[in-house]
Amino acid sequence: MNPVRVGVIGLGTVGGGTVNVLRRNAGEIARRAGRSIVITKASARDFRRDRICDTKDIELTTDPFAIVSDPDIDIVVELIGGESPAEELVVQAIKQGKHVVTANKALIALHGNEIFSLASRQGVMVAFEAAVAGGIPIIKAIREGLSGNHLEWLAGIINGTGNFILTEMREKGRDFAEVLSEAQDLGYAEVDPTFDVEGIDAAHKLTILASIAFGIPLQFDKVYKEGISRITRSDVAYAEELGYRIKHLGVARRTSKGIELRVHPTLIPERRLIANVNGVMNAIVVKGDAVGPTLYYGAGAGAEPTASAVVADIIDVARTLTSDPENRVPHLAFQADALSDIPVLPMDEVETSYYLRLSAEDRPGVLADIARILANHNISIEALIQKEPLEGESHLPVIMLTHRVFEREMNNAVTEMEKLPTVNGLIKRIRMEALR
Ligand code: HSE
């Protein structure tokens, strides 16, 4: 059988890793796919840069559109990231009848609904395993391995850079900016690193996971997004004292009223396996009604871990090139005409427990005022620590854990507490999840 001909757009970290993995494992890959897979053409912006891969026997170009319009290419692999020109390239490739493999989470989260609909009309596949959690085959696990389940919730550490930063802060007391710069040097961080630290990257990935888990359209704009940039070393230390770790989580939960869709720093009991996922590693817990909780763990970023997912998609596409388009696994796990219009809930209607840290005056009655406000809003305190004031200071740190409460109630209680003359400045709050 003729080899499958692949064109790669982008020879950076992931593109370079993909070339290397396809070359190194060519024999085994051909045995799995049933035919050999060769990269015939690749594009990069600039060929003067040092590359991590050997481009021998690959026709090189600086024009990515030359790849999508090449009649000899069967599969276009888009690895440049970002919305433009990735969207134009992918749309053109599909219109030319080519299958697409992409690692581009922004593209899928923001434009996936239109891209999949176009791909279905053209009878081609768009595979995107590498878009979520690097090397972990989480798309395949949810879309196929768990397809017999009614999925209840999923929660994941899905940004390697953020997890790397939080881990270094906790274990080594390192400075936020210094660790972020290391993550950039290692090729983990996004071109715009605010995407990593402000929760945008995790929200792209959560959008995709929620869609395939619950059979809903991709709805990035409805995700609540909060990053790790305001987490301090003292929050990390107080959480630890109370038996918790702070992780940046993406949470998607089905409730009777709708779907919760949110990314934010979260306290997790330290005995949970996912609380012990460190460095650039990612992990996702998926809870199904039949299987119970399942945990998927692995490298969430980096050249070869991400290439592992890209190459698996290329093999998948190669295997199904001849199969009837109607009988392929649907892009978003559920048949396109069977997606649900269940609403995504506003944050006000989300229920979680909380970690609160405030700075209060050191005199009688102060804690009583705070407790009264919480009681008026039906918020019950689970744990409380009060620290000694620092030398020469009249205020002391008070840290509280609460039971579950609707976000709306907590917002109102925090506003009232912040108005107390005995409370100094803003109250820090971090949501908590028991993940039972
Ligand atoms: N910037 C991303 C991360 C890369 O740190 O997880 C992988 O998507």
Short mmCIF file of C-alpha atoms and ligand atoms in Angstrom, two decimals:
data_model
loop_
_atom_site.label_atom_id
_atom_site.label_comp_id
_atom_site.label_asym_id
_atom_site.label_seq_id
_atom_site.Cartn_x
_atom_site.Cartn_y
_atom_site.Cartn_z
CA MET A 1 0.00 0.00 0.00
CA ASN A 2 1.21 3.56 -0.71
CA PRO A 3 2.58 5.50 2.25
CA VAL A 4 0.37 8.11 3.89
CA ARG A 5 1.82 11.54 3.06
CA VAL A 6 1.90 14.09 5.80
CA GLY A 7 2.57 17.82 5.65
CA VAL A 8 3.65 19.49 8.88
CA ILE A 9 3.00 23.18 9.51
CA GLY A 10 5.36 24.43 12.21
CA LEU A 11 8.73 22.95 13.18
CA GLY A 12 9.01 24.41 16.68
CA THR A 13 8.94 22.40 19.92
CA VAL A 14 5.97 20.15 19.04
CA GLY A 15 6.69 20.02 15.28
CA GLY A 16 10.31 19.05 15.92
CA GLY A 17 9.23 16.41 18.43
CA THR A 18 6.72 15.01 15.92
CA VAL A 19 9.36 14.67 13.17
CA ASN A 20 11.68 12.91 15.60
CA VAL A 21 9.06 10.47 16.94
CA LEU A 22 7.77 9.61 13.45
CA ARG A 23 11.32 8.92 12.25
CA ARG A 24 12.51 7.00 15.29
CA ASN A 25 9.47 4.74 15.54
CA ALA A 26 8.73 4.51 11.79
CA GLY A 27 8.84 0.69 11.65
CA GLU A 28 6.55 0.13 14.60
CA ILE A 29 4.20 2.91 13.47
CA ALA A 30 3.85 1.28 10.02
CA ARG A 31 2.99 -2.04 11.70
CA ARG A 32 0.28 -0.34 13.74
CA ALA A 33 -1.14 1.82 10.94
CA GLY A 34 -1.00 -0.87 8.26
CA ARG A 35 1.07 1.38 5.98
CA SER A 36 4.05 3.64 6.35
CA ILE A 37 3.64 7.30 7.26
CA VAL A 38 6.06 9.82 5.79
CA ILE A 39 6.43 13.56 6.21
CA THR A 40 6.90 14.82 2.68
CA LYS A 41 6.74 18.56 3.31
CA ALA A 42 7.08 20.94 6.26
CA SER A 43 6.85 24.66 6.77
CA ALA A 44 8.50 26.98 9.26
CA ARG A 45 8.69 30.74 9.54
CA ASP A 46 12.46 30.85 9.60
CA PHE A 47 15.00 28.17 8.70
CA ARG A 48 18.00 30.00 10.14
CA ARG A 49 17.02 28.90 13.66
CA ASP A 50 18.49 25.73 15.15
CA ARG A 51 15.95 22.90 15.04
CA ILE A 52 15.56 19.95 17.37
CA CYS A 53 14.81 17.65 14.41
CA ASP A 54 16.52 16.32 11.30
CA THR A 55 14.66 17.53 8.19
CA LYS A 56 16.48 15.27 5.68
CA ASP A 57 14.18 14.10 2.83
CA ILE A 58 11.49 16.65 3.82
CA GLU A 59 10.71 19.42 1.34
CA LEU A 60 10.88 22.68 3.28
CA THR A 61 8.98 25.89 2.70
CA THR A 62 8.30 29.12 4.54
CA ASP A 63 4.76 29.21 3.09
CA PRO A 64 2.28 27.14 5.15
CA PHE A 65 -0.39 27.57 2.45
CA ALA A 66 1.87 25.56 0.11
CA ILE A 67 1.23 22.58 2.41
CA VAL A 68 -2.56 22.83 2.49
CA SER A 69 -2.77 23.24 -1.27
CA ASP A 70 -0.34 20.42 -2.13
CA PRO A 71 -2.41 17.74 -3.92
CA ASP A 72 0.04 15.02 -2.84
CA ILE A 73 -0.54 15.53 0.89
CA ASP A 74 -3.16 13.36 2.65
CA ILE A 75 -2.92 14.69 6.22
CA VAL A 76 -2.09 18.25 7.27
CA VAL A 77 -0.60 18.53 10.76
CA GLU A 78 -1.07 22.04 12.15
CA LEU A 79 1.41 22.82 14.93
CA ILE A 80 1.77 26.61 14.88
CA GLY A 81 -0.86 27.33 17.53
CA GLY A 82 -2.93 30.51 17.91
CA GLU A 83 -6.06 31.50 16.02
CA SER A 84 -4.66 33.10 12.88
CA PRO A 85 -3.45 31.95 10.40
CA ALA A 86 -4.12 28.49 11.89
CA GLU A 87 -7.87 28.80 11.32
CA GLU A 88 -7.49 29.82 7.66
CA LEU A 89 -4.98 27.02 7.08
CA VAL A 90 -7.18 24.35 8.67
CA VAL A 91 -10.31 25.54 6.86
CA GLN A 92 -8.46 25.52 3.52
CA ALA A 93 -7.02 22.08 4.18
CA ILE A 94 -10.51 20.72 4.92
CA LYS A 95 -11.94 22.38 1.81
CA GLN A 96 -9.16 20.65 -0.19
CA GLY A 97 -10.43 17.33 1.24
CA LYS A 98 -7.45 16.80 3.55
CA HIS A 99 -7.61 15.31 7.01
CA VAL A 100 -6.21 17.50 9.76
CA VAL A 101 -4.33 16.77 12.97
CA THR A 102 -3.85 19.70 15.30
CA ALA A 103 -2.46 20.42 18.76
CA ASN A 104 -4.19 23.80 18.77
CA LYS A 105 -6.51 24.12 21.78
CA ALA A 106 -7.39 27.78 21.12
CA LEU A 107 -8.44 26.90 17.59
CA ILE A 108 -10.65 24.00 18.70
CA ALA A 109 -12.11 25.76 21.77
CA LEU A 110 -12.99 28.93 19.83
CA HIS A 111 -13.72 27.70 16.29
CA GLY A 112 -14.22 23.95 16.71
CA ASN A 113 -18.01 23.99 16.21
CA GLU A 114 -17.65 25.49 12.70
CA ILE A 115 -14.52 23.47 11.87
CA PHE A 116 -16.15 20.13 12.76
CA SER A 117 -19.28 20.95 10.87
CA LEU A 118 -17.26 21.82 7.76
CA ALA A 119 -15.13 18.67 8.19
CA SER A 120 -18.25 16.49 8.44
CA ARG A 121 -19.64 18.02 5.24
CA GLN A 122 -16.32 17.33 3.51
CA GLY A 123 -16.06 13.81 4.96
CA VAL A 124 -12.66 14.43 6.57
CA MET A 125 -11.36 14.00 10.10
CA VAL A 126 -9.99 16.68 12.40
CA ALA A 127 -8.07 15.03 15.24
CA PHE A 128 -6.98 17.03 18.30
CA GLU A 129 -5.70 14.69 21.03
CA ALA A 130 -2.59 16.86 21.58
CA ALA A 131 -4.74 19.92 22.29
CA VAL A 132 -5.49 18.77 25.84
CA ALA A 133 -3.01 17.60 28.48
CA GLY A 134 -0.06 17.00 26.13
CA GLY A 135 0.76 13.30 26.00
CA ILE A 136 -2.17 12.01 28.07
CA PRO A 137 -4.69 10.29 25.74
CA ILE A 138 -7.60 11.93 27.56
CA ILE A 139 -9.70 12.71 24.47
CA LYS A 140 -9.59 9.08 23.43
CA ALA A 141 -10.29 7.91 26.97
CA ILE A 142 -13.41 10.06 27.34
CA ARG A 143 -14.67 9.80 23.78
CA GLU A 144 -14.19 6.06 23.41
CA GLY A 145 -13.01 4.33 26.60
CA LEU A 146 -15.75 5.85 28.79
CA SER A 147 -18.50 6.07 26.16
CA GLY A 148 -20.75 3.66 28.06
CA ASN A 149 -20.94 6.00 31.07
CA HIS A 150 -23.11 8.90 32.09
CA LEU A 151 -20.25 11.26 33.02
CA GLU A 152 -20.88 13.26 36.20
CA TRP A 153 -17.82 15.48 36.58
CA LEU A 154 -14.21 15.91 35.66
CA ALA A 155 -11.49 17.93 37.31
CA GLY A 156 -7.99 18.36 36.00
CA ILE A 157 -4.61 19.97 36.32
CA ILE A 158 -4.43 20.87 32.64
CA ASN A 159 -1.80 23.58 32.47
CA GLY A 160 1.73 22.28 32.93
CA THR A 161 3.31 25.72 33.29
CA GLY A 162 0.94 26.72 36.10
CA ASN A 163 1.49 23.44 37.91
CA PHE A 164 5.26 23.79 37.51
CA ILE A 165 5.12 27.30 39.04
CA LEU A 166 2.89 26.27 42.00
CA THR A 167 5.09 23.23 42.67
CA GLU A 168 8.34 25.24 42.68
CA MET A 169 6.74 27.90 44.93
CA ARG A 170 5.64 25.24 47.41
CA GLU A 171 8.69 23.00 47.38
CA LYS A 172 11.51 25.49 46.94
CA GLY A 173 9.99 28.86 47.87
CA ARG A 174 11.02 30.14 44.42
CA ASP A 175 9.85 33.38 42.93
CA PHE A 176 6.89 33.34 40.49
CA ALA A 177 8.62 35.29 37.66
CA GLU A 178 11.81 33.24 37.79
CA VAL A 179 9.94 29.91 37.50
CA LEU A 180 7.78 31.24 34.65
CA SER A 181 10.90 32.22 32.73
CA GLU A 182 12.30 28.69 33.20
CA ALA A 183 9.03 27.21 31.89
CA GLN A 184 9.37 29.42 28.80
CA ASP A 185 12.95 28.23 28.22
CA LEU A 186 11.79 24.60 28.49
CA GLY A 187 9.11 25.18 25.82
CA TYR A 188 6.16 24.58 28.21
CA ALA A 189 4.69 28.08 28.26
CA GLU A 190 2.43 29.66 25.64
CA VAL A 191 3.76 32.38 23.31
CA ASP A 192 1.80 34.77 25.54
CA PRO A 193 2.51 33.36 29.03
CA THR A 194 -0.44 35.24 30.52
CA PHE A 195 -2.51 32.47 28.87
CA ASP A 196 -0.86 30.03 31.29
CA VAL A 197 -0.99 32.12 34.45
CA GLU A 198 -4.42 33.72 33.94
CA GLY A 199 -6.25 30.46 33.19
CA ILE A 200 -6.93 31.03 29.47
CA ASP A 201 -4.98 27.97 28.32
CA ALA A 202 -6.71 25.77 30.91
CA ALA A 203 -10.09 27.22 29.87
CA HIS A 204 -9.40 26.29 26.22
CA LYS A 205 -8.73 22.72 27.32
CA LEU A 206 -11.67 22.54 29.73
CA THR A 207 -14.01 23.74 26.97
CA ILE A 208 -12.94 20.77 24.86
CA LEU A 209 -13.13 18.23 27.70
CA ALA A 210 -16.60 19.38 28.79
CA SER A 211 -17.89 19.19 25.27
CA ILE A 212 -16.85 15.59 24.70
CA ALA A 213 -17.81 14.56 28.24
CA PHE A 214 -21.35 15.98 28.21
CA GLY A 215 -22.18 16.22 24.51
CA ILE A 216 -22.52 20.01 24.48
CA PRO A 217 -21.22 22.50 21.88
CA LEU A 218 -17.84 24.14 22.56
CA GLN A 219 -18.53 27.26 24.69
CA PHE A 220 -15.26 28.91 25.68
CA ASP A 221 -16.92 32.26 26.45
CA LYS A 222 -19.03 30.66 29.20
CA VAL A 223 -16.04 29.33 31.18
CA TYR A 224 -15.23 31.16 34.43
CA LYS A 225 -11.51 31.94 34.27
CA GLU A 226 -9.19 32.72 37.17
CA GLY A 227 -5.42 32.17 37.13
CA ILE A 228 -2.65 31.65 39.68
CA SER A 229 -1.04 35.07 39.51
CA ARG A 230 -2.49 36.22 42.85
CA ILE A 231 -1.53 33.11 44.84
CA THR A 232 1.07 33.97 47.45
CA ARG A 233 3.56 31.75 49.24
CA SER A 234 1.69 32.36 52.50
CA ASP A 235 -1.56 30.97 50.97
CA VAL A 236 0.38 27.88 49.89
CA ALA A 237 1.81 27.50 53.41
CA TYR A 238 -1.54 28.07 55.25
CA ALA A 239 -3.27 25.58 52.96
CA GLU A 240 -0.57 23.06 53.77
CA GLU A 241 -1.02 23.65 57.51
CA LEU A 242 -4.71 22.79 57.08
CA GLY A 243 -3.97 19.60 55.12
CA TYR A 244 -4.54 20.96 51.60
CA ARG A 245 -2.57 21.70 48.42
CA ILE A 246 -3.39 24.58 46.09
CA LYS A 247 -3.71 23.41 42.49
CA HIS A 248 -4.98 25.21 39.42
CA LEU A 249 -7.98 23.09 38.41
CA GLY A 250 -10.36 22.98 35.50
CA VAL A 251 -13.72 21.70 36.76
CA ALA A 252 -16.73 20.64 34.67
CA ARG A 253 -19.68 19.27 36.61
CA ARG A 254 -23.17 18.28 35.57
CA THR A 255 -25.84 19.45 38.03
CA SER A 256 -29.62 19.25 37.85
CA LYS A 257 -29.72 22.90 36.71
CA GLY A 258 -26.89 22.95 34.19
CA ILE A 259 -23.17 22.55 33.69
CA GLU A 260 -20.53 24.15 35.89
CA LEU A 261 -17.55 25.21 33.79
CA ARG A 262 -14.73 26.90 35.68
CA VAL A 263 -10.95 27.17 36.03
CA HIS A 264 -9.45 28.60 39.21
CA PRO A 265 -6.92 27.91 41.96
CA THR A 266 -8.41 25.25 44.24
CA LEU A 267 -7.58 23.75 47.62
CA ILE A 268 -7.61 19.95 47.40
CA PRO A 269 -7.13 17.59 50.36
CA GLU A 270 -3.46 16.55 50.24
CA ARG A 271 -4.34 12.85 50.47
CA ARG A 272 -5.97 12.89 47.02
CA LEU A 273 -3.70 11.47 44.31
CA ILE A 274 -4.26 14.53 42.12
CA ALA A 275 -3.03 16.82 44.91
CA ASN A 276 0.35 15.11 44.52
CA VAL A 277 0.72 15.75 40.81
CA ASN A 278 3.74 18.02 40.57
CA GLY A 279 5.91 19.93 38.11
CA VAL A 280 4.83 20.02 34.49
CA MET A 281 2.76 16.86 34.92
CA ASN A 282 -0.98 17.00 34.22
CA ALA A 283 -3.74 14.79 35.62
CA ILE A 284 -7.46 14.56 35.09
CA VAL A 285 -10.02 12.79 37.27
CA VAL A 286 -13.14 11.75 35.35
CA LYS A 287 -16.13 10.40 37.25
CA GLY A 288 -18.56 8.16 35.39
CA ASP A 289 -21.67 6.52 36.83
CA ALA A 290 -20.55 3.02 35.88
CA VAL A 291 -16.79 3.15 36.26
CA GLY A 292 -16.59 5.54 39.27
CA PRO A 293 -13.62 7.92 39.46
CA THR A 294 -10.73 7.33 37.02
CA LEU A 295 -7.41 9.18 36.96
CA TYR A 296 -5.23 9.97 33.93
CA TYR A 297 -1.69 11.20 34.54
CA GLY A 298 1.27 12.18 32.39
CA ALA A 299 3.38 14.96 30.90
CA GLY A 300 1.15 17.88 29.94
CA ALA A 301 3.61 19.75 27.74
CA GLY A 302 6.99 19.41 26.04
CA ALA A 303 8.24 18.26 22.63
CA GLU A 304 7.97 14.47 22.66
CA PRO A 305 5.07 14.03 25.11
CA THR A 306 2.93 16.28 22.88
CA ALA A 307 4.33 14.58 19.77
CA SER A 308 3.17 11.27 21.25
CA ALA A 309 -0.43 12.50 21.00
CA VAL A 310 0.07 14.08 17.55
CA VAL A 311 1.52 10.87 16.14
CA ALA A 312 -1.27 8.76 17.69
CA ASP A 313 -3.78 11.00 15.87
CA ILE A 314 -1.88 10.63 12.59
CA ILE A 315 -2.00 6.83 13.00
CA ASP A 316 -5.71 6.99 13.84
CA VAL A 317 -6.43 9.04 10.74
CA ALA A 318 -4.24 6.76 8.59
CA ARG A 319 -6.17 3.71 9.81
CA THR A 320 -9.56 5.22 9.02
CA LEU A 321 -8.69 6.83 5.68
CA THR A 322 -10.70 4.22 3.88
CA SER A 323 -13.60 3.92 6.35
CA ASP A 324 -17.06 5.31 5.71
CA PRO A 325 -17.20 8.90 7.20
CA GLU A 326 -20.64 8.20 8.72
CA ASN A 327 -19.18 5.45 10.87
CA ARG A 328 -16.17 7.23 12.32
CA VAL A 329 -16.00 8.31 15.97
CA PRO A 330 -17.77 11.73 16.03
CA HIS A 331 -15.48 14.73 16.58
CA LEU A 332 -17.22 15.75 19.81
CA ALA A 333 -17.95 12.18 20.96
CA PHE A 334 -21.74 12.53 20.47
CA GLN A 335 -23.40 12.54 17.05
CA ALA A 336 -23.44 16.10 15.70
CA ASP A 337 -27.26 16.22 15.61
CA ALA A 338 -27.53 14.88 19.16
CA LEU A 339 -25.70 17.61 21.08
CA SER A 340 -27.50 18.86 24.18
CA ASP A 341 -28.53 22.46 24.87
CA ILE A 342 -28.26 22.09 28.66
CA PRO A 343 -27.11 25.54 29.92
CA VAL A 344 -23.74 26.41 31.40
CA LEU A 345 -24.39 27.87 34.86
CA PRO A 346 -23.31 31.40 35.85
CA MET A 347 -20.72 31.40 38.67
CA ASP A 348 -23.33 32.76 41.13
CA GLU A 349 -25.06 29.39 40.98
CA VAL A 350 -21.93 27.30 41.55
CA GLU A 351 -21.58 25.68 44.97
CA THR A 352 -18.14 25.08 46.53
CA SER A 353 -16.35 25.29 49.85
CA TYR A 354 -13.91 28.14 50.45
CA TYR A 355 -10.57 29.08 51.95
CA LEU A 356 -10.71 32.68 53.22
CA ARG A 357 -7.75 34.75 54.39
CA LEU A 358 -8.23 38.16 55.91
CA SER A 359 -6.31 40.62 57.96
CA ALA A 360 -8.22 41.56 61.14
CA GLU A 361 -7.61 43.94 64.01
CA ASP A 362 -6.34 42.26 67.17
CA ARG A 363 -9.09 43.15 69.67
CA PRO A 364 -12.17 41.52 71.32
CA GLY A 365 -15.31 40.99 69.25
CA VAL A 366 -13.64 41.06 65.82
CA LEU A 367 -14.03 37.36 65.13
CA ALA A 368 -17.60 37.47 66.47
CA ASP A 369 -18.51 40.12 63.84
CA ILE A 370 -17.04 37.97 61.08
CA ALA A 371 -18.79 34.82 62.33
CA ARG A 372 -22.12 36.69 62.52
CA ILE A 373 -21.90 37.83 58.90
CA LEU A 374 -21.08 34.31 57.77
CA ALA A 375 -23.95 32.89 59.86
CA ASN A 376 -26.39 35.43 58.37
CA HIS A 377 -25.50 34.04 54.95
CA ASN A 378 -25.85 30.42 56.12
CA ILE A 379 -22.11 29.85 55.76
CA SER A 380 -20.72 27.38 58.18
CA ILE A 381 -17.05 27.48 59.27
CA GLU A 382 -15.20 24.17 59.07
CA ALA A 383 -11.78 25.27 60.38
CA LEU A 384 -10.16 28.48 61.57
CA ILE A 385 -6.62 29.54 62.35
CA GLN A 386 -5.62 32.84 63.76
CA LYS A 387 -1.94 33.79 63.57
CA GLU A 388 0.12 36.05 65.81
CA PRO A 389 0.37 39.59 64.41
CA LEU A 390 3.81 40.37 62.98
CA GLU A 391 5.95 42.50 65.27
CA GLY A 392 4.78 46.12 65.35
CA GLU A 393 1.55 45.33 63.47
CA SER A 394 -1.96 45.80 64.84
CA HIS A 395 -3.60 43.29 62.42
CA LEU A 396 -3.35 39.54 62.36
CA PRO A 397 -4.00 36.99 59.62
CA VAL A 398 -7.16 34.89 60.06
CA ILE A 399 -7.60 31.83 57.84
CA MET A 400 -10.95 30.03 57.58
CA LEU A 401 -12.27 27.03 55.70
CA THR A 402 -16.01 26.96 55.07
CA HIS A 403 -18.56 24.31 54.18
CA ARG A 404 -20.20 24.38 50.74
CA VAL A 405 -22.08 27.55 49.82
CA PHE A 406 -23.41 29.17 46.64
CA GLU A 407 -20.96 31.65 45.15
CA ARG A 408 -23.64 34.38 45.32
CA GLU A 409 -23.91 34.04 49.12
CA MET A 410 -20.15 34.07 49.51
CA ASN A 411 -19.83 37.19 47.35
CA ASN A 412 -22.37 38.99 49.54
CA ALA A 413 -20.72 37.85 52.78
CA VAL A 414 -17.26 38.91 51.57
CA THR A 415 -18.55 42.36 50.58
CA GLU A 416 -20.05 42.80 54.07
CA MET A 417 -16.93 41.55 55.86
CA GLU A 418 -14.69 43.84 53.79
CA LYS A 419 -16.77 46.79 55.02
CA LEU A 420 -16.04 46.01 58.70
CA PRO A 421 -13.72 48.72 60.10
CA THR A 422 -11.77 45.96 61.86
CA VAL A 423 -10.97 44.12 58.59
CA ASN A 424 -7.99 45.47 56.69
CA GLY A 425 -7.98 45.43 52.87
CA LEU A 426 -9.49 42.77 50.64
CA ILE A 427 -10.31 39.23 51.66
CA LYS A 428 -8.43 36.51 49.78
CA ARG A 429 -10.58 33.56 48.81
CA ILE A 430 -9.75 30.32 47.06
CA ARG A 431 -12.40 27.70 46.24
CA MET A 432 -12.04 24.17 47.64
CA GLU A 433 -13.02 20.82 46.16
CA ALA A 434 -13.07 17.54 48.08
CA LEU A 435 -13.16 15.57 44.77
CA ARG A 436 -14.85 12.63 46.40
N1 HSE B 1 1.31 26.02 27.85
C1 HSE B 1 0.74 24.73 27.92
C2 HSE B 1 0.96 24.18 29.33
C3 HSE B 1 1.36 23.82 26.90
O1 HSE B 1 1.82 24.72 30.04
O2 HSE B 1 0.31 23.24 29.73
C4 HSE B 1 0.60 22.55 26.69
O3 HSE B 1 -0.69 22.77 26.22
#
